[in-house]
Coordinates of C-alpha atoms and ligand atoms in Angstrom, one line a residue:
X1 CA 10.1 -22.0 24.5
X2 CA 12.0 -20.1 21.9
X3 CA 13.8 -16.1 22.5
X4 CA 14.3 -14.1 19.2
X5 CA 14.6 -9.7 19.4
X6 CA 11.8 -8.8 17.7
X7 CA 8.9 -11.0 16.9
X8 CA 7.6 -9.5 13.6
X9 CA 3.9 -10.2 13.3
X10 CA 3.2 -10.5 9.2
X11 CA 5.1 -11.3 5.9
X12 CA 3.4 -8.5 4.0
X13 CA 5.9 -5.8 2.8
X14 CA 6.4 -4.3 6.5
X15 CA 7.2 -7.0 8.5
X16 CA 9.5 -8.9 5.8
X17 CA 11.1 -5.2 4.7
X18 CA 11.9 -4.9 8.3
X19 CA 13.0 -8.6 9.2
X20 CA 15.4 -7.7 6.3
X21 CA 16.6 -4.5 7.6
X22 CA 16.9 -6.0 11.4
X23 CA 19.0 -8.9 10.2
X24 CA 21.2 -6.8 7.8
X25 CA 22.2 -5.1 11.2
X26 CA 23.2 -7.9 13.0
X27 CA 19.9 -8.2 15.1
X28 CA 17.0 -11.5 15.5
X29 CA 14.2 -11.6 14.2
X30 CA 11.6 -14.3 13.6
X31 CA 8.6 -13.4 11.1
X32 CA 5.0 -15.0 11.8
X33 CA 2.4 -15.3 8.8
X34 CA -1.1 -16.4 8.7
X35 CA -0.9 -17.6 5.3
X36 CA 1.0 -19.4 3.1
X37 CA 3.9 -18.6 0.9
X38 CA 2.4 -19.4 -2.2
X39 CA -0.6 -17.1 -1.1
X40 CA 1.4 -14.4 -0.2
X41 CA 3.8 -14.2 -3.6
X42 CA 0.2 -14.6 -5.6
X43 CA -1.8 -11.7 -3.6
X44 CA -2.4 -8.9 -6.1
X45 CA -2.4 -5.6 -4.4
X46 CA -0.2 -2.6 -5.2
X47 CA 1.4 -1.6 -8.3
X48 CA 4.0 1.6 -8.0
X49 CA 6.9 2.1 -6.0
X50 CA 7.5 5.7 -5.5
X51 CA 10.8 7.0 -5.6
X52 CA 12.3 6.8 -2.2
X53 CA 11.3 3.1 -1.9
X54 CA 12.8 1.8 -5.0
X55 CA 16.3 4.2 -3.8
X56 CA 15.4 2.1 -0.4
X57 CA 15.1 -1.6 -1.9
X58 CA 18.2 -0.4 -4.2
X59 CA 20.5 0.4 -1.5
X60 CA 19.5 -2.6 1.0
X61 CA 20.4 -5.2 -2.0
X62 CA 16.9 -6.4 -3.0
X63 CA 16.7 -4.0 -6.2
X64 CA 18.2 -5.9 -8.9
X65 CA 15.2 -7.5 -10.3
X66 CA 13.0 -4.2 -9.7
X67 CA 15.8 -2.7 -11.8
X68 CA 15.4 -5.4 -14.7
X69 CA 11.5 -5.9 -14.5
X70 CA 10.5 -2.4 -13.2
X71 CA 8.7 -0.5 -15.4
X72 CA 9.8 3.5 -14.5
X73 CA 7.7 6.2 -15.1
X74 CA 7.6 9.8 -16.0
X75 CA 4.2 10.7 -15.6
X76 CA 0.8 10.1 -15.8
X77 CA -2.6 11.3 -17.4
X78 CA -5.7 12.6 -15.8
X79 CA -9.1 11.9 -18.1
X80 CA -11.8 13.5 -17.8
X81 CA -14.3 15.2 -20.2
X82 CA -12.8 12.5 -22.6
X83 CA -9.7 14.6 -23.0
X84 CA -5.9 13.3 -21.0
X85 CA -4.2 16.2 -19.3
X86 CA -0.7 15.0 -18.6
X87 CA 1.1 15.4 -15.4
X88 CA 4.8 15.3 -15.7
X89 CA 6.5 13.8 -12.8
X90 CA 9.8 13.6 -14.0
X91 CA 9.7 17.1 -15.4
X92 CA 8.5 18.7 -12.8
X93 CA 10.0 16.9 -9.2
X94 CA 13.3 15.4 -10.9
X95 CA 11.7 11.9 -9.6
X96 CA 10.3 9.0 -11.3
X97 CA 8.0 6.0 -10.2
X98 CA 8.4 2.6 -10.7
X99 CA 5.5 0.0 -11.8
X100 CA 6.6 -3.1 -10.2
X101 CA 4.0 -5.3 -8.3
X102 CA 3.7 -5.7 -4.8
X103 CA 3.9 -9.4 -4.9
X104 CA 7.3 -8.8 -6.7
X105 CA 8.6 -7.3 -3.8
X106 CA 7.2 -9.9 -1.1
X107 CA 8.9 -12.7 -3.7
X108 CA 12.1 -10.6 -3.8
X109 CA 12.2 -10.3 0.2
X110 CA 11.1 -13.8 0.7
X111 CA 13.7 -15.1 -1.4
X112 CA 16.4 -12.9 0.3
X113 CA 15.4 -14.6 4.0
X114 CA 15.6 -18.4 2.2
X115 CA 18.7 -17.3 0.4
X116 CA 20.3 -16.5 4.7
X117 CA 18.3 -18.5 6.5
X118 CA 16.5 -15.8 8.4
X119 CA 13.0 -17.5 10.0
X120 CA 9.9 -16.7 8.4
X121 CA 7.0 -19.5 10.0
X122 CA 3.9 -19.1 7.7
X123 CA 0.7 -21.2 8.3
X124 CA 0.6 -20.2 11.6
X125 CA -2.3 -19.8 13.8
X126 CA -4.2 -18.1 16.8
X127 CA -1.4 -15.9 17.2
X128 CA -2.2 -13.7 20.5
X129 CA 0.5 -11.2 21.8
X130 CA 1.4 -10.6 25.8
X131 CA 3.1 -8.5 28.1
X132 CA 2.9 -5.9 25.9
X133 CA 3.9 -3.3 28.8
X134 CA 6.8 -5.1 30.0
X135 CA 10.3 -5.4 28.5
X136 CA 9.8 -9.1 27.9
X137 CA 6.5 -9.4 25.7
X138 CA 5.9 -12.9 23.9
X139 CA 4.1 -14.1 21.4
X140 CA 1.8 -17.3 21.8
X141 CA 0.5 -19.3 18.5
X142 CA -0.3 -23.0 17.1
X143 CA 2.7 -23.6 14.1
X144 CA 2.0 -24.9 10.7
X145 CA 1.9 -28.5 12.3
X146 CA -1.0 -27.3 15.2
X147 CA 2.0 -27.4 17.8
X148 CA 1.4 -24.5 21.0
X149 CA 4.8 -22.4 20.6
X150 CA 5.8 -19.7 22.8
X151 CA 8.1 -16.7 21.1
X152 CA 10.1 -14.1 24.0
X153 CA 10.9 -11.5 22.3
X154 CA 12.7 -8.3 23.5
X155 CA 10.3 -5.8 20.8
X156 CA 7.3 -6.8 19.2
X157 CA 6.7 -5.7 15.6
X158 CA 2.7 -5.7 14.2
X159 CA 2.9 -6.1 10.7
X160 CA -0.2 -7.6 10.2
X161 CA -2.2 -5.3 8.0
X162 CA -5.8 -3.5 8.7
X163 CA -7.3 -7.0 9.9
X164 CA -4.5 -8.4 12.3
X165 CA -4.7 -9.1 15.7
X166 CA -1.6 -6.8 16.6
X167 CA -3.6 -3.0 16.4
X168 CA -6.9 -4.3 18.8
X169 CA -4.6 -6.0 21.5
X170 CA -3.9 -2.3 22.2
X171 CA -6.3 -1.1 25.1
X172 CA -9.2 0.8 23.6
X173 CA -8.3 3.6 26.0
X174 CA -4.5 3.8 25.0
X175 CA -5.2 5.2 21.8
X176 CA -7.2 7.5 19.1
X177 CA -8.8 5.8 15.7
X178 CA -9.9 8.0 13.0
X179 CA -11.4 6.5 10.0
X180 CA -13.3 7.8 7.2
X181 CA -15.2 5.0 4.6
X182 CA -16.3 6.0 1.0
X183 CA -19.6 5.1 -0.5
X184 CA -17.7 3.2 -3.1
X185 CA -15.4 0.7 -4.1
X186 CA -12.7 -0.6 -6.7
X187 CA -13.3 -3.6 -8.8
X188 CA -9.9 -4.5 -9.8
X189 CA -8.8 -6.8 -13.0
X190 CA -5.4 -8.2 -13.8
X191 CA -5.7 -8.9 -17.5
X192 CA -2.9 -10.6 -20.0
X193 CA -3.2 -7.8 -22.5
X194 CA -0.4 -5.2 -23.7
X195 CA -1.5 -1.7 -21.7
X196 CA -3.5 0.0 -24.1
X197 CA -0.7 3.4 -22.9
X198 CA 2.4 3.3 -21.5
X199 CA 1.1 5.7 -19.2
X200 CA -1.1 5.4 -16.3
X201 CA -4.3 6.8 -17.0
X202 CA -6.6 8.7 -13.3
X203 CA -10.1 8.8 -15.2
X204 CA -12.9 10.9 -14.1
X205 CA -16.1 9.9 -15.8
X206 CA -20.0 10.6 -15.3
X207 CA -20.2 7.0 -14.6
X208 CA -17.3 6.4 -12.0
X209 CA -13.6 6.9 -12.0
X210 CA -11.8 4.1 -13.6
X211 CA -7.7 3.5 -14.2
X212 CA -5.2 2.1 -16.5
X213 CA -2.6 1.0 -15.2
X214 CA -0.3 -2.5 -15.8
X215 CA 2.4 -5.2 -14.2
X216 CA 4.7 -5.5 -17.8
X217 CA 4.2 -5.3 -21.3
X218 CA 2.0 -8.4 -21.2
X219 CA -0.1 -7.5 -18.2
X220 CA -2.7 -4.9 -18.0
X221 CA -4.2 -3.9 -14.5
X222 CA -7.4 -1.8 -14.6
X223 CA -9.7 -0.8 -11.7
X224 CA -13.6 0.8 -11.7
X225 CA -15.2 2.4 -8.9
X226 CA -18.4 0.5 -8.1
X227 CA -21.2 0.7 -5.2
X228 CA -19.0 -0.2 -1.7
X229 CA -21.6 -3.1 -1.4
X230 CA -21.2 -4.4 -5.3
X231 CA -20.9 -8.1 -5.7
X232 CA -17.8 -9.5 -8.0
X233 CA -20.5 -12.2 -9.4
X234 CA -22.7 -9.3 -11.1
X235 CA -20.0 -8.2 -12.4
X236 CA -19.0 -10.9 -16.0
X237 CA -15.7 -10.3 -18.2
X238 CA -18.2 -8.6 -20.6
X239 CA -19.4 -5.9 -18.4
X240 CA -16.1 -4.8 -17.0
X241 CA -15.0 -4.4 -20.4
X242 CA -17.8 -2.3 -21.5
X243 CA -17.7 -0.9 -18.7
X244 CA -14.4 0.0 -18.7
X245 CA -14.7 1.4 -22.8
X246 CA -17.5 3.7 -21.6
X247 CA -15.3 5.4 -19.2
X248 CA -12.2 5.4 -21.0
X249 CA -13.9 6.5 -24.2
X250 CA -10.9 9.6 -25.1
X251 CA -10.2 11.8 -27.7
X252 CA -6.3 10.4 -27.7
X253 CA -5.2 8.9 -30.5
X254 CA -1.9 7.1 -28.4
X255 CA -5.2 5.1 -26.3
X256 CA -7.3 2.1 -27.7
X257 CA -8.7 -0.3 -25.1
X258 CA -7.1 -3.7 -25.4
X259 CA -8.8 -6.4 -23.8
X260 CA -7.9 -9.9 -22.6
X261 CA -8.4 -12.5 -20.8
X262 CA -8.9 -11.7 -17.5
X263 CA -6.3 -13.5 -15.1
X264 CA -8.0 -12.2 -11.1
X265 CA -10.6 -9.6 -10.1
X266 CA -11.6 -8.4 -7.1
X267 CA -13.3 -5.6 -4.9
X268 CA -11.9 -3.8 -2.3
X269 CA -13.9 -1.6 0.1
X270 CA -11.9 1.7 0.0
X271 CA -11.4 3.5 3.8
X272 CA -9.3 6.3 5.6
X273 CA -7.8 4.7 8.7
X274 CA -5.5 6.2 11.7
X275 CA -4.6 4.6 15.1
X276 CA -2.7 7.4 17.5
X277 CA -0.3 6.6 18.8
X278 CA 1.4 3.5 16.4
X279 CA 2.9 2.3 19.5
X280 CA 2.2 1.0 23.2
X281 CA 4.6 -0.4 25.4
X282 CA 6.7 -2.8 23.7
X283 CA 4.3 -3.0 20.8
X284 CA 5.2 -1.2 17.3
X285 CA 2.9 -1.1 14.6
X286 CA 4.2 -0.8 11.4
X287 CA 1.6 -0.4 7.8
X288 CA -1.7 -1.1 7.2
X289 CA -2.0 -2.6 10.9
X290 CA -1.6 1.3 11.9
X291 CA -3.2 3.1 8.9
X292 CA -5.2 2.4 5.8
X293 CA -5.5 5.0 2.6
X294 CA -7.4 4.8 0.0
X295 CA -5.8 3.3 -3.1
X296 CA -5.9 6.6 -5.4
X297 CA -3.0 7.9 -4.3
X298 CA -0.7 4.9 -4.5
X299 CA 0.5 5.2 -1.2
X300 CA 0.0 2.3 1.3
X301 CA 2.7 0.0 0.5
X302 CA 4.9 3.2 -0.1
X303 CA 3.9 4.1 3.6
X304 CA 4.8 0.8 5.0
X305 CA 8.1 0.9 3.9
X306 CA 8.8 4.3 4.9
X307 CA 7.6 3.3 8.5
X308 CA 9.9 0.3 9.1
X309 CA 13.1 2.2 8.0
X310 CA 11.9 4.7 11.0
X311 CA 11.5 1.6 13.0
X312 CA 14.3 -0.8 11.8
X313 CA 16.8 2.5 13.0
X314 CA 14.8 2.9 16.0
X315 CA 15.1 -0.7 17.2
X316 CA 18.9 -0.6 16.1
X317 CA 19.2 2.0 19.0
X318 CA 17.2 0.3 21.3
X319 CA 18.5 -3.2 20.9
X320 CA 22.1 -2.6 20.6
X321 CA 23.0 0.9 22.2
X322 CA 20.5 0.7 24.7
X323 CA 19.1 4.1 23.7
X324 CA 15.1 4.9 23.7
X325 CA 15.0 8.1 22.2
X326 CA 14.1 6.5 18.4
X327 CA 11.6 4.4 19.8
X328 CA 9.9 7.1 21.4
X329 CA 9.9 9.0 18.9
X330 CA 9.1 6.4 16.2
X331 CA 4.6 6.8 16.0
X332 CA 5.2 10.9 16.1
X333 CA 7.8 10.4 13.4
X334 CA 5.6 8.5 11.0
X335 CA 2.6 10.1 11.8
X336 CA 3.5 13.3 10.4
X337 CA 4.2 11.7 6.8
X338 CA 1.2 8.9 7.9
X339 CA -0.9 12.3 7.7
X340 CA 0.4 14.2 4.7
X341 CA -0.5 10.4 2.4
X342 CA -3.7 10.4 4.5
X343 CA -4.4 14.2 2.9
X344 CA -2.9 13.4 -0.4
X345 CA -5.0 10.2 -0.5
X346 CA -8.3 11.4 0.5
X347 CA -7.8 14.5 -2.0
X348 CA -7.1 12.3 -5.1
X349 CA -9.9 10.4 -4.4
X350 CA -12.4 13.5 -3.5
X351 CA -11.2 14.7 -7.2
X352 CA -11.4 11.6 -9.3
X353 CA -14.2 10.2 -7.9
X354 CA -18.6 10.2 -8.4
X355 CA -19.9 10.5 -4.8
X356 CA -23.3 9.3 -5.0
X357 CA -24.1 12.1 -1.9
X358 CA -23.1 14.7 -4.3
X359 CA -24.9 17.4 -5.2
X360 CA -24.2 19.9 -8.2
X361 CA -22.5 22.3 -6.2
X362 CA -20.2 19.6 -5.1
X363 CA -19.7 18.4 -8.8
X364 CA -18.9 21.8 -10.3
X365 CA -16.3 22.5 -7.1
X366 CA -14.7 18.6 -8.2
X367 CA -14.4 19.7 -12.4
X368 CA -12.8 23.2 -11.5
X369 CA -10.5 21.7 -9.2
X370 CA -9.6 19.1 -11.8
X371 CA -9.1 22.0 -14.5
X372 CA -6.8 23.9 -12.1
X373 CA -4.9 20.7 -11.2
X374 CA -4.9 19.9 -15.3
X375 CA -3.5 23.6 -16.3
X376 CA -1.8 25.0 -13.6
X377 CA 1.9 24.1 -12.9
X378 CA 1.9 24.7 -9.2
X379 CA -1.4 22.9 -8.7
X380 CA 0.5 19.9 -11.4
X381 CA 3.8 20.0 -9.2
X382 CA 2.5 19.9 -5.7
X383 CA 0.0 16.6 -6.6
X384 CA 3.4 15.4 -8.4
X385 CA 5.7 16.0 -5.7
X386 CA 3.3 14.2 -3.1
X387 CA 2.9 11.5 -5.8
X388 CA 6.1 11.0 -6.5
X389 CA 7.3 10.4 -2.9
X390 CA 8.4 13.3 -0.4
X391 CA 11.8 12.1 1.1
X392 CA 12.2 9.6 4.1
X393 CA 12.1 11.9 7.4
Ligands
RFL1 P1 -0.2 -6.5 4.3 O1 0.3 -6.5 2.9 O2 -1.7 -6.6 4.5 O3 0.5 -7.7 5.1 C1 0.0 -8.1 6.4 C2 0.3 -9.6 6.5 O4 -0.1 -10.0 7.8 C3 -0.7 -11.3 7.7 N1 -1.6 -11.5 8.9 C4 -1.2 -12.2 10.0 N2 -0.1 -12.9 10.2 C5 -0.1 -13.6 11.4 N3 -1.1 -13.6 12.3 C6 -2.2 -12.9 12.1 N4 -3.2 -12.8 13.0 C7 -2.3 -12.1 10.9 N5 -3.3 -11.3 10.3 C8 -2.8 -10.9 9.2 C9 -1.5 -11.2 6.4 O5 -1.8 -12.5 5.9 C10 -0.5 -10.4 5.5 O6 0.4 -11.3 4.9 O7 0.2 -5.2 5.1 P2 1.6 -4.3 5.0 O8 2.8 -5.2 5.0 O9 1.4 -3.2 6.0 O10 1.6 -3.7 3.5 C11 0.6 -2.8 3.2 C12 0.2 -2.9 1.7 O11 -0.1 -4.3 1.5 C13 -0.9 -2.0 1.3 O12 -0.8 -0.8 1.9 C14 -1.0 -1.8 -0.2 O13 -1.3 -3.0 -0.9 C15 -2.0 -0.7 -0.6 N6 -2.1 -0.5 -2.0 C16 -1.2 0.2 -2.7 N7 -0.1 0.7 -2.1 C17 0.8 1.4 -2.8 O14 1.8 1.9 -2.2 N8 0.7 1.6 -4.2 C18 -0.3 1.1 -4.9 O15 -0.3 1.3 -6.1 C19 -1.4 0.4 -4.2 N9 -2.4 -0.1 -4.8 C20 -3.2 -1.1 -2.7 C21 -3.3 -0.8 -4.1 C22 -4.1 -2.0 -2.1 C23 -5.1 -2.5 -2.8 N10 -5.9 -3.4 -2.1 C24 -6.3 -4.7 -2.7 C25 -6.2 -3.2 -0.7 C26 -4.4 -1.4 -4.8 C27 -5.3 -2.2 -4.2 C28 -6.4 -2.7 -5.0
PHB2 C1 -1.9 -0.5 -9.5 O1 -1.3 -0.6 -10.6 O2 -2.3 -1.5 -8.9 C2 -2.3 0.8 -9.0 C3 -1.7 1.9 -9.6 C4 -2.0 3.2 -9.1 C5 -2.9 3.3 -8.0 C6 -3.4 2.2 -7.4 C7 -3.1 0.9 -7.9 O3 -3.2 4.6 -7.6

């Protein structure tokens, strides 16, 4: 039987972010991963860091390769009738974003824990959490070798994303779910190809929405809403990219549609997701385990970041001073900023996207509010300053 503090449930970007931030102060932690390492660097997922995060990962000491492979940005372009309407980030917050993949940071974070020798187990198995409601919860599971382990932990940390076991061993009747799910999806494709802008380009189309957006100067990521039940075998290289020149078709000269070979691509269903409250007992959720956006915005990873630095101070409090006040406050905390992405997220993807449950009222009320967004500069700086980050709480 083996005692750590806090048994963090998931190497995603929560639960190694906060391993990181738990260790840094002087307090145990052991992280347990379903997968393997090699399928955790590889995952693609999410592509900007928004301000505060990358002034996060700077000041913790994991920044220096964001700093040399980052690509920052100082706004982007919304497309539609064919025509981009720039939105100046820079210009109008002060802030910049960073394009720097998701798996970046998990390789970063993973790295740092090798680099200390702070436990990450990955491989493991049937992970089930107990005690939940007393101060001594544990954590059963098999190990990457099929051996029973038993973790006692003083806090337990789900950082398992929207599919773990940590949110449903909450009791149904402890908590509030709200979910909304879209009648479409993204197909996404990681393609070796120089980004046809340096920009990324939000593009509303007849057709679908569909983005530009890219890892380096090399790599080109691009994403087109499909059907929420569309199949990735219908969909060949060939379509996507004609596909993807129908919809970006522009009147910009700076944009010409480079293809490429096409290195992943994948669809992912595209939902609105809130459990109430992010905590029971001695159970924190932390990420997509507690909340799920929809891509649009560019928020989730930015989210799961901002929760563990609520919960990485919380649990300092707790664990050495004894004091509860942080953890108790912790899910109303995050909620309030959980809700503002949730809005933000939901309203960039209302805007952008073709509901097929539209009607033509609905379609005229989406183009004005894209004109008004396009020409107004307090529509252009509020959907920047959410964009862009508001500041940690
Ligand atoms: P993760 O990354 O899902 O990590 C959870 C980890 O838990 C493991 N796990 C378990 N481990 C042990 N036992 C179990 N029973 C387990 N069950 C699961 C999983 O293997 C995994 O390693 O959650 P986390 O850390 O909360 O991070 C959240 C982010 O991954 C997510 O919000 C973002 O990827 C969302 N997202 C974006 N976020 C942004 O901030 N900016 C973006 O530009 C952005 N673009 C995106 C995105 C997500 C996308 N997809 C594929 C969902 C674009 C896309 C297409
Ligand atoms: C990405 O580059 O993967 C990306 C960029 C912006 C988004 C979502 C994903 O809104």
């Amino acid at each position: 039987m083996a005692r750590t503090q806090v048994g963090i449930i998931g190497a995603g970007p929560a639960g190694l972010l906060l391993s990181y931030l738990l260790h840094s102060e002087g307090i145990e932690a052991v992280v347990l991963e379903a997968r393997s390492r090699e399928y955790v660097e590889k995952r693609v997922r999410a592509g900007v860091c928004e301000h505060p995060t990358v002034e996060l990962l700077r000041e913790i000491g994991v920044g220096t390769r964001l700093d040399a492979e980052g690509l920052p940005h100082q706004g982007f372009s919304l497309r539609f009738d064919g025509q981009d309407h720039r939105i100046a980030i820079t210009e109008l917050t002060g802030k910049t974003i960073t394009v720097y993949g998701q798996q970046e940071v998990v390789k970063d974070l993973i790295a740092a824990h090798e680099e200390r020798g702070w436990p990450i187990e990955f491989e493991v198995s049937e992970v089930a959490l107990h005690d939940l409601e007393t101060k001594n919860p544990h954590i059963t599971y098999r190990d990457v070798d099929g051996v029973e382990r038993r973790l006692d932990c003083d806090v337990l940390a789900g950082c398992d994303g929207f599919h773990g076991v940590s949110r449903p061993s909450i009791p149904a009747e402890r908590a509030k779910m709200f979910n909304r799910d879209y009648p479409f999806a993204w197909l996404g494709v990681l393609a070796r190809t120089p980004p046809s802008h340096e920009e990324l380009i939000y593009t509303h189309h007849p057709r679908g929405f569909a983005l530009h957006s890219m890892r380096s100067p090399e790599v080109t990521r691009l994403y087109l809403q499909v059907p929420h039940d569309e199949k990735i075998d219908d969909w060949s290289d060939d379509r996507i990219w004609s596909e993807l020149a129908e919809r970006l078709e522009t009147s910009n000269k700076d944009f010409s549609l480079r293809e490429g070979p096409i290195l992943d691509k994948g669809i992912t269903p595209m939902r609105s997701f809130v459990i109430e409250p992010m905590s029971h007992g001695r159970l924190f959720l932390a990420g997509d385990a507690a909340h799920i956006v929809p891509p649009t915005g560019a928020k989730g990873m930015n989210l799961a970041v901002a929760d563990v630095r609520v919960l990485s101070r919380a649990l300092v409090e707790l664990l050495q001073h004894k004091r509860t006040e942080l953890v108790e406050s912790y899910s109303d905390t995050c909620l309030k900023r959980v809700w503002r992405a949730e809005h933000f997220s939901w309203y960039m993807t209302s805007m952008l996207h073709v509901d097929p449950t539209a009607d033509d009222f609905d379609r005229r009320l989406q183009l004005s509010q894209l004109r008004y967004t396009a020409s107004s500069r307090a529509a252009a700086t509020s959907l920047a300053e959410n964009y862009a980050g508001l500041p940690f709480v």
